[in-house]
Coordinates of C-alpha atoms in Angstrom, one line a residue:
X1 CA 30.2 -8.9 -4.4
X2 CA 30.6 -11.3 -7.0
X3 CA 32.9 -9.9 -9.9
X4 CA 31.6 -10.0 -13.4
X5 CA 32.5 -8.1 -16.5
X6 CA 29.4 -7.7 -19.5
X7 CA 30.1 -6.7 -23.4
X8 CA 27.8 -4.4 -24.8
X9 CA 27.7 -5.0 -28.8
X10 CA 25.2 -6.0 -30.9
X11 CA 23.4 -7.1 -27.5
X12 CA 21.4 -10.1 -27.7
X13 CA 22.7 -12.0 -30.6
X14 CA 23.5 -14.9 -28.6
X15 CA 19.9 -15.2 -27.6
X16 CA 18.6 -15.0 -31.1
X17 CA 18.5 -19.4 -31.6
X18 CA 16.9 -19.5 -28.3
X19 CA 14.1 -16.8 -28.9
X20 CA 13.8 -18.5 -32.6
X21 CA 10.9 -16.6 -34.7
X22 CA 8.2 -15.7 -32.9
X23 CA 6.0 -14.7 -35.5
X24 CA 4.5 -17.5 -37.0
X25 CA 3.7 -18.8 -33.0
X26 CA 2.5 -15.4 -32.3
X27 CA -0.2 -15.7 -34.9
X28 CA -1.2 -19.2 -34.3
X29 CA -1.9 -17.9 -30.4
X30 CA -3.8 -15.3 -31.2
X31 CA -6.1 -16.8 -33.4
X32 CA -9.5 -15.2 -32.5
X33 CA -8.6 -13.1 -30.1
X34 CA -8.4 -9.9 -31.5
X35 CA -5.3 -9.1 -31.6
X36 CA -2.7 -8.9 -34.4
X37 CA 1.2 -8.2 -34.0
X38 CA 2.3 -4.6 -32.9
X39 CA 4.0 -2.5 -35.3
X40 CA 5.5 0.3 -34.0
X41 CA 5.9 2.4 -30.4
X42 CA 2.8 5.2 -30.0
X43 CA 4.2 8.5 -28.0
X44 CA 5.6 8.1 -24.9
X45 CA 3.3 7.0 -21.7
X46 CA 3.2 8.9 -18.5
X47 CA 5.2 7.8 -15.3
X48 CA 4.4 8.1 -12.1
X49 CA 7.5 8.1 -10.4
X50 CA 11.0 9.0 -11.5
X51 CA 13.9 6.0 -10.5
X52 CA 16.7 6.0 -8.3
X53 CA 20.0 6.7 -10.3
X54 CA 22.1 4.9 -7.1
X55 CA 19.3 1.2 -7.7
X56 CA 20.4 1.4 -11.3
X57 CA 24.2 1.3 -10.4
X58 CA 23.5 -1.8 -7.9
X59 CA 21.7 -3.6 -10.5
X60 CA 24.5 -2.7 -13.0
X61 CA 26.6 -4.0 -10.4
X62 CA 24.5 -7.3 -10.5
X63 CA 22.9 -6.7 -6.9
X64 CA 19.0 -7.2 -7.2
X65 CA 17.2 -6.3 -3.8
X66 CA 13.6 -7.1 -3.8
X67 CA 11.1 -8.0 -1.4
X68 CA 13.5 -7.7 1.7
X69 CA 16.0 -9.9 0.0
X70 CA 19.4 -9.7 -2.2
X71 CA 21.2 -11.5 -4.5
X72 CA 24.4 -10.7 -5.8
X73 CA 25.9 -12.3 -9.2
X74 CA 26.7 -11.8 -13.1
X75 CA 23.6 -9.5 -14.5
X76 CA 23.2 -11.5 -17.3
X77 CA 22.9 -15.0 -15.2
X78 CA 19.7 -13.4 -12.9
X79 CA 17.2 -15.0 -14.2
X80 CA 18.9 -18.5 -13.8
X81 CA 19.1 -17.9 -9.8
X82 CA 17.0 -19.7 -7.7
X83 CA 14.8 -16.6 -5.7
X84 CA 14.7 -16.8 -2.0
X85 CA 10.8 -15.9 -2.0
X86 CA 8.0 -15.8 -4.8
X87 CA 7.7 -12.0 -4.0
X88 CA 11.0 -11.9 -5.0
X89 CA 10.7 -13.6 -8.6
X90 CA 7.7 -11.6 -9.0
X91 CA 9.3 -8.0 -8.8
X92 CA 12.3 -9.4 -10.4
X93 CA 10.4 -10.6 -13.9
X94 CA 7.9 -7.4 -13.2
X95 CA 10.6 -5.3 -14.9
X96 CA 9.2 -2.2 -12.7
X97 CA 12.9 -1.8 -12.1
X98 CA 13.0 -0.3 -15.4
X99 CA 12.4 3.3 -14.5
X100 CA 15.3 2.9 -12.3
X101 CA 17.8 2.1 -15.1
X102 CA 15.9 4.7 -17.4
X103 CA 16.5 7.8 -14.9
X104 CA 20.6 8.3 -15.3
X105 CA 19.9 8.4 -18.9
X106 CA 22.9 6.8 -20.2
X107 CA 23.2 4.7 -23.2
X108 CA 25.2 2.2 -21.2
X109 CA 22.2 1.6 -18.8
X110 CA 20.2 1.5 -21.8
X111 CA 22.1 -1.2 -23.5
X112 CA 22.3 -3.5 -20.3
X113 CA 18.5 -3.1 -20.3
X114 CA 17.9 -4.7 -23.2
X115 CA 20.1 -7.5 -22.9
X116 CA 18.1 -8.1 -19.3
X117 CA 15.0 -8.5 -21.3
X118 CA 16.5 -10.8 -23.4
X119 CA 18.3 -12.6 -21.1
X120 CA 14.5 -13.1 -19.5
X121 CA 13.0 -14.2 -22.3
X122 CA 15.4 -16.5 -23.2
X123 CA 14.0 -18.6 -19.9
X124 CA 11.3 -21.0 -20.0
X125 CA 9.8 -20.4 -16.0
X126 CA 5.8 -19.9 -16.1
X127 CA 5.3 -16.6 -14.8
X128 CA 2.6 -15.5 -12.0
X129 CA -0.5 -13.3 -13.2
X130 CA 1.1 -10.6 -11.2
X131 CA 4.3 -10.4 -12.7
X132 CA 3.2 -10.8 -16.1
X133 CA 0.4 -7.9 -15.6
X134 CA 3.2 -6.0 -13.7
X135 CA 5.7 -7.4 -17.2
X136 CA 3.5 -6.2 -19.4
X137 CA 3.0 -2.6 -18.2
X138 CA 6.5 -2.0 -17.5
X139 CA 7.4 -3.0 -21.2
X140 CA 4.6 -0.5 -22.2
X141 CA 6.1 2.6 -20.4
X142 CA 9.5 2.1 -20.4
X143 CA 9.7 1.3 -24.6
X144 CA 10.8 4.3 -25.7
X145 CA 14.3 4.1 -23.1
X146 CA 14.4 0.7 -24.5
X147 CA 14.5 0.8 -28.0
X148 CA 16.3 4.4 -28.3
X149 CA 19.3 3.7 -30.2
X150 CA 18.8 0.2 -30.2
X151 CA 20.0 -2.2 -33.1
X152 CA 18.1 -2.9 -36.0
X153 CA 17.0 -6.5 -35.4
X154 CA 16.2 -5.3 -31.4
X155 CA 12.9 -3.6 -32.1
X156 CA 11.4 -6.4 -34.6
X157 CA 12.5 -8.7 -31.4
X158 CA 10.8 -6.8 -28.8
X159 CA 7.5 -6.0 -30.3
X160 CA 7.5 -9.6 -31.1
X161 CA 7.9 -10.5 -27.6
X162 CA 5.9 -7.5 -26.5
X163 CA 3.1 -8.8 -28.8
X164 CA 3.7 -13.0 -27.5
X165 CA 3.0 -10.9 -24.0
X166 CA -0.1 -9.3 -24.5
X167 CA -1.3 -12.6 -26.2
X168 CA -0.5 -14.8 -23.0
X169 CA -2.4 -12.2 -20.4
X170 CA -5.5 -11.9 -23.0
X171 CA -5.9 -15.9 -22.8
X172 CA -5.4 -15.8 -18.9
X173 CA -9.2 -16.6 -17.0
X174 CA -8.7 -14.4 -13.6
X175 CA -10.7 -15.6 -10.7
X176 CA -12.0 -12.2 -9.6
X177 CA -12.8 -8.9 -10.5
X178 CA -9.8 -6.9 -9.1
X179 CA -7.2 -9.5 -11.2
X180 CA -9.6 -9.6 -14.4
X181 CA -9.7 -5.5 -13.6
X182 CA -5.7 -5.3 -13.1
X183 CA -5.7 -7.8 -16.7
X184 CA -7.4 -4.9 -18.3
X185 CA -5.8 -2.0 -17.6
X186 CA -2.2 -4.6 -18.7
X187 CA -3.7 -4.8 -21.8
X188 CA -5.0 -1.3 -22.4
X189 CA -1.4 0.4 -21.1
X190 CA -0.3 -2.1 -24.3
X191 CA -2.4 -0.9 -26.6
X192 CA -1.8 2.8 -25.6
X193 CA 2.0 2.4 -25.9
X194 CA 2.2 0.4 -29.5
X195 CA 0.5 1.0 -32.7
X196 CA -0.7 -2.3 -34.1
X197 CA -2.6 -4.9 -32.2
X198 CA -6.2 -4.9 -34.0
X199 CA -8.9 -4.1 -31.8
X200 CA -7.1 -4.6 -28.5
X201 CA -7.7 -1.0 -27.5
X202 CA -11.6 -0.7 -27.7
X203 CA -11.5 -4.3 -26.3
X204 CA -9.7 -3.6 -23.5
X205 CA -11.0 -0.1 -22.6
X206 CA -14.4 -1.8 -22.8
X207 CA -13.1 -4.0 -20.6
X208 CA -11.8 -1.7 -17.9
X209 CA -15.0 0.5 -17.8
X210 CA -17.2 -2.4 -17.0
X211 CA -15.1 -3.8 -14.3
X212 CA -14.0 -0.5 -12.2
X213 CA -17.8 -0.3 -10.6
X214 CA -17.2 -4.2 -9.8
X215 CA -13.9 -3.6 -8.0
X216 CA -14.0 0.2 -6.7
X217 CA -17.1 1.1 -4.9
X218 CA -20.0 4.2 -4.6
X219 CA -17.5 5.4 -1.5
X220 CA -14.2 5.2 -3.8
X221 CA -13.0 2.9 -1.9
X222 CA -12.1 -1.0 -3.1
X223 CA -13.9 -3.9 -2.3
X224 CA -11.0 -5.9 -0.3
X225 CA -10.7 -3.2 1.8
X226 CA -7.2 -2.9 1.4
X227 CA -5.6 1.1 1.1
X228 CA -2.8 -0.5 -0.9
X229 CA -5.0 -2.1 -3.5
X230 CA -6.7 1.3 -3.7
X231 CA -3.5 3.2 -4.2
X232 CA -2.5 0.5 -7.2
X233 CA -5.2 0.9 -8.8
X234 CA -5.5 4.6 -9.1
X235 CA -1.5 4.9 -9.7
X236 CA -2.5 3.0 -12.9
X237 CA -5.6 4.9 -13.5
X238 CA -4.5 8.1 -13.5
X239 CA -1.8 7.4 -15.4
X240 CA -4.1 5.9 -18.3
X241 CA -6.6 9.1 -18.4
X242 CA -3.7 11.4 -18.7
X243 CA -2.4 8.9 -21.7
X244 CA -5.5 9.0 -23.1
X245 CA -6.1 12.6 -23.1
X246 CA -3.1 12.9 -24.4
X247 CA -4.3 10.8 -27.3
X248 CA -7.5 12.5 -27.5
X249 CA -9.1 8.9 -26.9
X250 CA -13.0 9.5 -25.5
X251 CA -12.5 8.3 -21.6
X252 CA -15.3 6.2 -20.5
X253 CA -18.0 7.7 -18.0
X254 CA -17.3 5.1 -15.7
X255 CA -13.3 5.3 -15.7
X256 CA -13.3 9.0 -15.1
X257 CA -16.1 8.7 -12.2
X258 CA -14.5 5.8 -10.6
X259 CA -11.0 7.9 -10.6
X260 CA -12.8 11.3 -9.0
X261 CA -14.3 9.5 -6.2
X262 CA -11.2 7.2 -5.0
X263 CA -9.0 9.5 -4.8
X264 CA -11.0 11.5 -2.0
X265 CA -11.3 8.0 -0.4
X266 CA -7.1 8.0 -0.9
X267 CA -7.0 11.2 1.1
X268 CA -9.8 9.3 3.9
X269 CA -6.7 6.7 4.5
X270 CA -4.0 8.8 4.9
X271 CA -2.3 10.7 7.3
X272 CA -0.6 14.2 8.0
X273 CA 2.6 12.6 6.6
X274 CA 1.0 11.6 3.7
X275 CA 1.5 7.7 3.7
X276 CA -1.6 5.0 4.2
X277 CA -3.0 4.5 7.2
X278 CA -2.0 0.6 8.0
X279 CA -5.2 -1.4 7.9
X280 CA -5.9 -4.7 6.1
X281 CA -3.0 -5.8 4.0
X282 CA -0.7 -2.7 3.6
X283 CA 2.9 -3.6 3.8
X284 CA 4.1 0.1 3.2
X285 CA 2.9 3.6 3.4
X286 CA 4.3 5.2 0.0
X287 CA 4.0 8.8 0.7
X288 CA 6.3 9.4 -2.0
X289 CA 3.3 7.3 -4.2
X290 CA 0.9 8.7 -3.0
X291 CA 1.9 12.8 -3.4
X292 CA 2.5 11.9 -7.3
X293 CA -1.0 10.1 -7.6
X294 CA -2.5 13.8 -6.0
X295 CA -0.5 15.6 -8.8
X296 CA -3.7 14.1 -11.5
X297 CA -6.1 15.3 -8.7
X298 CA -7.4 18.4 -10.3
X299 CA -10.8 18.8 -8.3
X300 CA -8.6 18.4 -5.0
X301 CA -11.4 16.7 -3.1
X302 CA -11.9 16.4 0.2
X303 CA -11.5 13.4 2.4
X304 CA -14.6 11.8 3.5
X305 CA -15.8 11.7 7.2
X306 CA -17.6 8.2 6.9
X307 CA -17.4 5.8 3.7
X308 CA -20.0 3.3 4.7
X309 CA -19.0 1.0 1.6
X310 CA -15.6 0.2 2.6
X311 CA -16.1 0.7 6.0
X312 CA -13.7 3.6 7.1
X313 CA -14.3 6.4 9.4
X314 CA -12.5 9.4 10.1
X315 CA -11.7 12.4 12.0
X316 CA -10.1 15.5 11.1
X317 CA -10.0 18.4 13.4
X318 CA -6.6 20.5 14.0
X319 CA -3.9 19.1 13.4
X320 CA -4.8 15.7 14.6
X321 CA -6.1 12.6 12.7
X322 CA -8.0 9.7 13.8
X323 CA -8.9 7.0 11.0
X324 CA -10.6 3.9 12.1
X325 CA -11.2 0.3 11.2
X326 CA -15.4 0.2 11.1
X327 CA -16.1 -2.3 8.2
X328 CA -16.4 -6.6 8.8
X329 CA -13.1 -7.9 8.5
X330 CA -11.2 -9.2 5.0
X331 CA -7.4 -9.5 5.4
X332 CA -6.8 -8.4 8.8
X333 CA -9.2 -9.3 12.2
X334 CA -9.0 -5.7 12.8
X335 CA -12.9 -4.9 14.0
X336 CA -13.2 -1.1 15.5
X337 CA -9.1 -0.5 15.9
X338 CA -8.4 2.9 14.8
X339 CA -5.1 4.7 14.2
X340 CA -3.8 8.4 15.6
X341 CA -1.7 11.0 14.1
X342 CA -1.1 14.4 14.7
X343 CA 1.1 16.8 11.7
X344 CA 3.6 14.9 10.4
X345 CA 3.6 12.5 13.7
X346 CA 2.2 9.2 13.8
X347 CA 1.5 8.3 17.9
X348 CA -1.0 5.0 17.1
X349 CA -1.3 2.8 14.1
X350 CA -1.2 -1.4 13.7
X351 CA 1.7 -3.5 13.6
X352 CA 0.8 -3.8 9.5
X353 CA 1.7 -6.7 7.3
X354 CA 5.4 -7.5 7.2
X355 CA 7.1 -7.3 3.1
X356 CA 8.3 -10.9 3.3
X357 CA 7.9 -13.6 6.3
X358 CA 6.7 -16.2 7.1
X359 CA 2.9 -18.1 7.6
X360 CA 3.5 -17.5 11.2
X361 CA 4.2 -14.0 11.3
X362 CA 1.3 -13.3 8.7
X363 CA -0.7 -15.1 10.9
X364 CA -0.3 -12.7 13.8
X365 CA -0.1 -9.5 11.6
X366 CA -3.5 -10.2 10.7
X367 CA -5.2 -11.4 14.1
X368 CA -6.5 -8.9 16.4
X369 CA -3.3 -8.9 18.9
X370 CA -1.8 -7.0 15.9
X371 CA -4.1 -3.6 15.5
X372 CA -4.9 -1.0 18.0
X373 CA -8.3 -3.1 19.4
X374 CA -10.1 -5.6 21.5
X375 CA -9.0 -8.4 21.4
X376 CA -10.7 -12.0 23.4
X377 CA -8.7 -13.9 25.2
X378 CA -10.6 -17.1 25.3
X379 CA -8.2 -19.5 23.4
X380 CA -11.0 -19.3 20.6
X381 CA -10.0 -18.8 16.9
X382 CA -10.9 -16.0 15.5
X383 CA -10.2 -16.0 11.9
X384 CA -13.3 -16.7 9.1
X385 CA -15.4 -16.0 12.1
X386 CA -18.7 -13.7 10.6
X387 CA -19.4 -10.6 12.6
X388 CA -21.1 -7.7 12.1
X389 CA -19.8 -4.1 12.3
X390 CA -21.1 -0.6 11.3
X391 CA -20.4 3.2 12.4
X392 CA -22.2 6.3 12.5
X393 CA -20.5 9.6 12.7
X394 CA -21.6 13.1 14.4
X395 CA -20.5 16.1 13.5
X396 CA -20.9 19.3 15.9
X397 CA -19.1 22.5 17.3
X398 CA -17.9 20.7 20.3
X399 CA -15.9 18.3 17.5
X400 CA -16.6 15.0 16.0
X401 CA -17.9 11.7 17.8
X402 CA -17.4 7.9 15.9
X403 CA -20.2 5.9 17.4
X404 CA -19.3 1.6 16.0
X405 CA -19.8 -1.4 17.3
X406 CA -18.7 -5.1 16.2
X407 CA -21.1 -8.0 17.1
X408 CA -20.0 -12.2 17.4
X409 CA -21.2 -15.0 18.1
X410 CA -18.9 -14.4 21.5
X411 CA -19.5 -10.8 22.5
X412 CA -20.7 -7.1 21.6
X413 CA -18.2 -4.7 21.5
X414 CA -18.9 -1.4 21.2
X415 CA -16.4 1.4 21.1
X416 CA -16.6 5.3 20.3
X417 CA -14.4 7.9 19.9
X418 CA -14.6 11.4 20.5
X419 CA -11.9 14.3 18.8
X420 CA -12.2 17.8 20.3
X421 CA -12.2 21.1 17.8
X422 CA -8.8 21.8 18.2
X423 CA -7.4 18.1 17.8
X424 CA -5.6 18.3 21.5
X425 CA -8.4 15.8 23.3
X426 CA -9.0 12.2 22.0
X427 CA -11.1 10.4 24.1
X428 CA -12.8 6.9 23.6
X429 CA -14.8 4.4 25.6
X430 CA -15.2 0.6 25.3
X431 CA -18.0 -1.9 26.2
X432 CA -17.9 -5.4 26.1
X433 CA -20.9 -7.6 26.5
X434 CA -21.2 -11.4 26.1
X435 CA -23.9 -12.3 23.5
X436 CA -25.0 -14.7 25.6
X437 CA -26.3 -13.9 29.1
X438 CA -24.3 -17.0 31.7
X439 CA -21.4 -17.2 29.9
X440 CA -18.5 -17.5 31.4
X441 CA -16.4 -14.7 31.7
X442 CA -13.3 -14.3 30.0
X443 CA -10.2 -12.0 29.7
X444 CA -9.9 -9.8 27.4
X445 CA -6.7 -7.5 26.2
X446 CA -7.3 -3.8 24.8
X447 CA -4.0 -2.8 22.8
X448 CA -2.7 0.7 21.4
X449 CA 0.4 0.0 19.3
X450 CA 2.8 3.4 19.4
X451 CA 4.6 3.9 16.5
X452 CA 8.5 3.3 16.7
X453 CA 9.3 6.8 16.5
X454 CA 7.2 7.6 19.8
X455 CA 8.8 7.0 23.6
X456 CA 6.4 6.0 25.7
X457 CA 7.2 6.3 29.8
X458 CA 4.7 5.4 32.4
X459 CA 4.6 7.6 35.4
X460 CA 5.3 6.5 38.9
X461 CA 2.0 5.1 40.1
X462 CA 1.5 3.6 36.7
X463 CA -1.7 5.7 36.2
X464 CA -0.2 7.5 33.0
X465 CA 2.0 7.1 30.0
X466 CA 3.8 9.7 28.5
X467 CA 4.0 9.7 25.0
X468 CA 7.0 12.0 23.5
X469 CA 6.9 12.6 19.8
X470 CA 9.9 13.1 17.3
X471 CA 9.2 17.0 17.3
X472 CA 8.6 17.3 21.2
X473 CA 5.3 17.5 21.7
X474 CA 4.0 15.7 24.3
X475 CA 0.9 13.9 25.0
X476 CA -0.9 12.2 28.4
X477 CA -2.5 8.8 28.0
X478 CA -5.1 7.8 30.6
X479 CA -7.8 4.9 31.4
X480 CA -9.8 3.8 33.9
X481 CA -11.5 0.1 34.1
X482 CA -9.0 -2.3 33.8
X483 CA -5.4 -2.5 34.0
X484 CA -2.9 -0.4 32.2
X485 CA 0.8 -1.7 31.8
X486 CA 3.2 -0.7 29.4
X487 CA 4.8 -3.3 27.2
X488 CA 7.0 -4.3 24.1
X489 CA 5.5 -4.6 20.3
X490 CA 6.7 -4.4 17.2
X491 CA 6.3 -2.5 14.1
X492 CA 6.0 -4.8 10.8
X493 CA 5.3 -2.7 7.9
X494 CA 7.9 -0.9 5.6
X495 CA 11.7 -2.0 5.7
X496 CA 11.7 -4.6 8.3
X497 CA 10.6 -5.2 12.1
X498 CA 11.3 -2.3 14.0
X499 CA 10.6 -2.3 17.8
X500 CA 8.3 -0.3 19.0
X501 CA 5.6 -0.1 22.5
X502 CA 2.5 -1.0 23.3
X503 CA -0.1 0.7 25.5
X504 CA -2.3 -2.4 27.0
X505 CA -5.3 -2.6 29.3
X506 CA -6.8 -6.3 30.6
X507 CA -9.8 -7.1 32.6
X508 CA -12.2 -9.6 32.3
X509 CA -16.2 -9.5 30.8
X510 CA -17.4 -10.4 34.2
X511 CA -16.2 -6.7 36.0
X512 CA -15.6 -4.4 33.4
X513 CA -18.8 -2.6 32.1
X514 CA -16.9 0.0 30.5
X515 CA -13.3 1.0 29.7
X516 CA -12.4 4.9 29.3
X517 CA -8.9 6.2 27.8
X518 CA -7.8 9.3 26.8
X519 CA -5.2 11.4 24.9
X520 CA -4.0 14.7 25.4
X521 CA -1.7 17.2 24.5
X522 CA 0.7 18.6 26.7
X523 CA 1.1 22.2 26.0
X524 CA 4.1 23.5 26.4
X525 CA 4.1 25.9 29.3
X526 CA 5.5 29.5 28.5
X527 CA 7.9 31.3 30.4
X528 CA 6.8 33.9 32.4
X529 CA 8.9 36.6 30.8
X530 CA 7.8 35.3 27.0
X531 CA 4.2 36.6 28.3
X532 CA 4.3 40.2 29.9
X533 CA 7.5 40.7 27.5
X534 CA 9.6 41.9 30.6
X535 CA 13.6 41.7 30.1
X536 CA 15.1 39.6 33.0
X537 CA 16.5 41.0 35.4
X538 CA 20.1 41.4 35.4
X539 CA 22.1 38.8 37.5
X540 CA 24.3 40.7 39.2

């Protein structure tokens, strides 16, 4: 670790010829606009999530870990280093870290805050959209721990810079909805935080009502498909109602509707552990997010069986899950996979989206080969290619049957799963037919990707797996139609690769007609005694 020692004074002085007055250039910017300097902090903003008392020592320490990297140096010289990735420079100028350095609650922490936000904007880099909406939020929510105690000339400094912030977001032109959406709800977390800033807050609450139908739709869901962006979106959202009604500020129709019927579309993509099911994009599955976004969920709505919009189906009976992929691909080429939990347990998932790597492994986190599905093996490619996929779901007393099919150019495929009452029998069948009749035939690979934390073991004849879960519950895979191996994969999402198994089946579209698999729960047997309560017989 590199050694550095940091003098806590009148923090900041030394930046004061570099940040210059920012006054007179704040006014010529915002010219127009709307928006006049901020004045003053409002009352303090919700969070969602307490820090980590143990990141703020590390970054007191100098050692900034983002986006699966870490670099160690002198605090105050951060925002000089050169960062390994642009995910990296993102969460660094982000300031998110913030709550981290707020949760101790000492005034050291505090002071080294401030002279981080200083030594930032002391630097000339452009910033990305992301980090500046990400910037401009955090500087919103964490205000109060900064300027607490702070010197005099601190607070005139910040709102200035808070103020130049809010300016160089409203002048941004986003390409599309969700980023003119996530520009927004920046600007209104601003204008809920300070007092000041003209008509910024009925400009951007205008704002944010019209765009939410635009980016979240009738099903809740969000229009990229992706559970993370979902999840982002209502972590702000909730936290801006509750500010609001705080503030007794009228909350737009639109805002309050689009909030009540994501977060029963949350619940649709997530599991018994309570973390996002992995499906287009999601680099993590945030359980701890996700249980502090349910604390705003007063009407505690249920999880929907089929959301047609986004294109999600799922199953819910016992203890056991199934959630499955039934909408035309966006980020991933994920077509009909589906994952498979029961409790707490996750058995099958996708390999998900790695934090930080390269084009190459994106690549193949997003093709097929990736996600519990079919996948073609006839050298074509795959990604851009249009195809059409839809779902219909039964419901009955003997449990709940997913009836989806994808259609190409190349092939049919058509794949439905069936959940018994009690969640202890998951069965599902696949069919693949050429579009074209005379084609020639071609291989094709069917994959189910276990979760690291499940052992798979085939049985002697190979006609079997054995799945064994972290608790010790067992379960029986089976198929008929093609052939079954058991191989190596690897799990991508959350801290790092992790290795993990694969369940495969190959054939070819000339013989196989139709593929069956199953999975089911071992019960554990009792012991004889446990049943008619007889003692055992004494051994001697």
């Amino acid at each position: 670790m590199t050694g550095h020692s940091t003098t806590f004074g009148d923090e900041g002085a030394s930046f004061l010829p570099l940040l210059g007055d920012l006054a007179t250039e704040i006014r010529s910017r915002l010219t127009g606009s709307g928006i006049t300097p901020f004045t003053g902090v409002a009352p303090v903003l919700p969070v969602l999530l307490a820090g980590n008392p143990l990141i703020a020592q590390h970054l007191y320490r100098g050692i900034f870990a983002f986006a699966g990297h870490r670099i160690e140096c002198q605090p105050m010289r951060i925002f000089e280093a050169k960062p390994p990735c642009a995910k990296w420079a993102d969460e660094l100028s982000g300031f998110s870290w913030l709550s981290h350095l707020e949760a101790p609650g000492l005034a050291l922490y505090r002071a080294f805050a401030r002279n981080l936000v200083l030594s930032w904007a002391a630097q000339r880099r452009r910033p990305s959209f992301q980090a500046s909406c990400s910037r401009l939020v955090s500087f919103s929510r964490h205000a109060h721990f900064l300027l607490a105690g702070a010197p005099q000339n601190f607070e005139s400094r910040f709102l200035r810079l808070v103020t130049r912030e809010t300016g160089r977001l409203f002048n941004l032109r986003p390409r599309n909805g969700q980023d003119r959406l996530r520009q927004s709800i920046a600007m209104l977390t601003a204008a809920l935080a300070f007092r000041g800033g003209g008509s910024l807050r009925n400009t951007a609450l205008s704002s944010v009502a019209s765009l939410i139908p635009s980016v979240i739709l009738p099903d809740g869901g969000p229009t990229d498909r992706n559970p993370q962006t979902l999840l982002d979106l209502l972590a702000d959202l909730v936290l801006l109602r509750a500010a609001m009604e705080a503030q007794r500020i009228a909350i737009p129709y639109s805002l309050h509707a689009a909030v009540e019927r994501a977060l029963p579309m949350l619940r649709t993509l997530s599991h018994g552990d309570e973390g996002l099911a992995v499906f287009q994009g999601v680099e993590r599955t945030n359980p701890a997010t996700m249980r502090a976004v349910f604390e705003y969920d007063a009407v505690q709505g249920l999880p929907l069986s089929h959301a047609p919009h986004t294109g999600y189906c799922r199953m819910n009976h016992g203890q056991s899950v199934v959630i499955a992929d039934c909408g035309a691909p966006t980020i991933c080429d994920s077509a009909l996979a589906f994952e498979f939990s029961h409790g707490t347990q996750r058995i099958v998932g996708s390999c998900g989206i790695p934090v930080n790597a390269s084009p190459e492994w994106l690549n193949a986190a997003r093709s097929a080969a990736a996600h519990s599905t079919l996948q073609l093996d006839d050298g074509a490619p795959r990604r851009g290619e249009p195809s059409q996929v839809g779902a219909e779901l039964v419901e009955s007393a003997q449990g709940a049957l997913v009836k989806a099919r994808s259609a190409s150019s190349r092939l049919v495929h058509s794949r439905e799963f069936f959940l018994a009452p009690d969640g202890h029998d998951f069965r599902g069948e696949d069919r693949i037919e050429q579009f074209q009749k005379g084609q020639p035939a071609a291989p094709f690979t069917i994959r189910f990707h276990l979760h690291p934390s499940v052992k798979a073991s085939a049985n002697r004849k190979g006609a079997a797996v054995i799945l064994l879960l972290p608790n010790k519950d067992a379960w029986q895979f089976l198929a008929r139609g093609g052939a079954m191996t058991l191989e190596d994969s690897v799990y991508l999402a959350g801290n790092g690769p992790r290795n993990s198994q694969q369940i495969v089946i190959r054939g070819t579209t000339e013989t196989a007609q139709r593929i069956n698999w199953a999975f089911r729960k071992i019960e554990r047997q009792v012991r004889h005694n446990e049943v008619n309560g007889a003692s055992p017989p004494l051994p001697f």
